[in-house]
CSV table of C-alpha atoms in Angstrom, one decimal:
chain,number,residue,atom,x,y,z
A,1,MET,CA,-72.2,-15.8,6.7
A,2,LYS,CA,-73.7,-12.7,4.3
A,3,ARG,CA,-77.7,-13.7,3.9
A,4,ILE,CA,-80.7,-12.7,2.4
A,5,ILE,CA,-84.1,-12.1,3.9
A,6,TYR,CA,-87.1,-11.1,2.4
A,7,ASP,CA,-89.9,-9.7,4.6
A,8,ASP,CA,-93.8,-11.6,3.6
A,9,ASN,CA,-94.6,-8.7,2.4
A,10,VAL,CA,-91.7,-7.9,-0.2
A,11,LEU,CA,-92.9,-11.9,-1.9
A,12,ASP,CA,-96.5,-11.2,-1.2
A,13,TYR,CA,-96.3,-8.8,-3.6
A,14,LEU,CA,-93.9,-10.0,-6.6
A,15,ASP,CA,-96.3,-12.6,-6.6
A,16,SER,CA,-99.4,-10.2,-7.0
A,17,LEU,CA,-96.6,-8.4,-9.6
A,18,ILE,CA,-96.4,-11.3,-11.6
A,19,ASP,CA,-100.4,-10.8,-12.4
A,20,ILE,CA,-100.1,-7.2,-12.0
A,21,LEU,CA,-97.7,-7.2,-15.0
A,22,PHE,CA,-100.0,-9.6,-16.5
A,23,ASP,CA,-103.8,-8.7,-16.6
A,24,LYS,CA,-102.4,-5.0,-17.4
A,25,GLU,CA,-101.1,-5.9,-20.3
A,26,TYR,CA,-97.1,-4.5,-19.9
A,27,PHE,CA,-96.3,-8.5,-20.6
A,28,SER,CA,-97.8,-11.0,-23.4
A,29,PHE,CA,-97.1,-14.2,-21.4
A,30,TYR,CA,-97.3,-14.7,-18.6
A,31,GLU,CA,-94.5,-16.5,-18.6
A,32,SER,CA,-93.1,-12.9,-19.3
A,33,SER,CA,-93.6,-11.9,-16.2
A,34,GLU,CA,-92.5,-14.3,-13.6
A,35,LYS,CA,-89.2,-13.6,-16.0
A,36,TYR,CA,-89.5,-10.0,-15.1
A,37,VAL,CA,-89.8,-10.6,-11.8
A,38,ASP,CA,-87.4,-13.4,-11.6
A,39,GLY,CA,-85.3,-10.1,-12.6
A,40,ILE,CA,-85.3,-8.5,-9.8
A,41,LEU,CA,-85.3,-11.8,-7.7
A,42,ASP,CA,-81.8,-12.4,-9.4
A,43,PHE,CA,-81.0,-8.7,-10.3
A,44,VAL,CA,-81.2,-8.6,-5.8
A,45,GLU,CA,-79.2,-12.3,-5.0
A,46,GLU,CA,-76.5,-11.2,-7.4
A,47,ASN,CA,-76.1,-7.7,-6.5
A,48,ILE,CA,-76.4,-7.2,-2.7
A,49,PHE,CA,-73.5,-7.0,-1.0
A,50,VAL,CA,-71.1,-5.9,-3.4
A,51,LYS,CA,-73.9,-3.1,-4.9
A,52,SER,CA,-73.7,0.6,-3.3
A,53,LYS,CA,-75.8,1.3,-0.3
A,54,LYS,CA,-77.6,4.5,0.2
A,55,VAL,CA,-79.8,5.7,3.0
A,56,ALA,CA,-82.8,6.1,2.4
A,57,PRO,CA,-84.5,8.9,2.6
A,58,LYS,CA,-87.7,9.4,6.2
A,59,TYR,CA,-89.9,9.1,4.0
A,60,PHE,CA,-89.7,5.2,4.0
A,61,ASN,CA,-89.3,4.3,7.6
A,62,ARG,CA,-92.4,3.5,7.5
A,63,TYR,CA,-91.3,0.3,5.9
A,64,GLY,CA,-88.4,-0.1,8.7
A,65,LYS,CA,-85.3,1.9,10.9
A,66,ASN,CA,-82.6,2.5,9.6
A,67,LEU,CA,-83.0,1.7,6.4
A,68,PHE,CA,-80.5,1.4,2.9
A,69,TYR,CA,-81.5,0.7,-0.9
A,70,ILE,CA,-80.5,-0.2,-3.7
A,71,PHE,CA,-81.4,0.2,-7.5
A,72,TYR,CA,-82.0,-2.1,-10.6
A,73,LYS,CA,-82.6,0.2,-13.8
A,74,PRO,CA,-84.0,-3.1,-16.4
A,75,ASN,CA,-84.8,-1.0,-18.4
A,76,LYS,CA,-85.1,2.6,-19.7
A,77,ARG,CA,-88.2,4.2,-18.7
A,78,THR,CA,-88.3,2.2,-15.0
A,79,THR,CA,-86.1,1.9,-12.0
A,80,TRP,CA,-86.9,-0.1,-9.1
A,81,PHE,CA,-86.0,0.3,-5.3
A,82,ILE,CA,-84.9,-2.2,-2.7
A,83,PHE,CA,-84.8,-1.2,1.0
A,84,PHE,CA,-83.0,-3.4,3.1
A,85,GLN,CA,-82.1,-2.9,7.3
A,86,LEU,CA,-78.4,-4.1,7.3
A,87,LYS,CA,-77.5,-5.8,10.5
A,88,ASP,CA,-74.7,-9.1,10.5
A,89,ASN,CA,-74.1,-9.7,7.6
A,90,VAL,CA,-78.1,-10.1,6.9
A,91,TYR,CA,-80.7,-7.7,4.5
A,92,LEU,CA,-83.5,-7.3,5.4
A,93,ILE,CA,-86.1,-7.2,2.3
A,94,LYS,CA,-88.6,-4.2,3.6
A,95,TYR,CA,-89.4,-2.9,0.8
A,96,ILE,CA,-89.4,-2.9,-3.2
A,97,THR,CA,-90.9,0.0,-5.2
A,98,ASN,CA,-90.2,1.9,-8.6
A,99,ASN,CA,-90.7,5.7,-10.0
A,100,HIS,CA,-94.7,4.6,-11.3
A,101,VAL,CA,-95.8,3.6,-7.8
A,102,SER,CA,-93.5,6.3,-5.9
A,103,GLY,CA,-92.0,8.5,-8.4
A,104,SER,CA,-93.1,11.6,-5.5
A,105,HIS,CA,-91.0,10.4,-3.3
A,106,ILE,CA,-88.3,8.5,-5.5
A,107,ARG,CA,-87.2,12.1,-7.1
A,108,GLY,CA,-83.9,12.9,-6.9
A,109,LEU,CA,-82.2,9.6,-5.4
A,110,LYS,CA,-79.8,8.3,-7.0
A,111,GLY,CA,-80.4,6.6,-10.2
A,112,ASN,CA,-83.8,7.4,-11.3
A,113,SER,CA,-82.7,10.0,-13.5
A,114,LEU,CA,-86.0,9.3,-15.9
A,115,ILE,CA,-89.6,10.1,-14.1
A,116,SER,CA,-92.3,9.1,-16.0
A,117,LEU,CA,-94.7,9.8,-14.0
């Protein structure tokens, strides 16, 4: 049976991302920030088993060995990259970032054709 497990650091990051998005006024309503982060989680849950995974660049080994990634593009300017380990049908989500945060390290990764830094 396939399972998804989120590293505690990833869960902490996503929780804080809600506040960051609201505090920096990316969204006018707190609920909109929550919905945006829920969209990332929904994407992972619905797509990680079926979407084509890519081998992560060596730079991201700091988050775990033998990482793969998939990407999620919720709008024209932002691409989210979900890095994970896969063993025995268990997908361990180790790190999540976007092109605005890690642009110099993910430039050229598939799904990142529109980088705006």
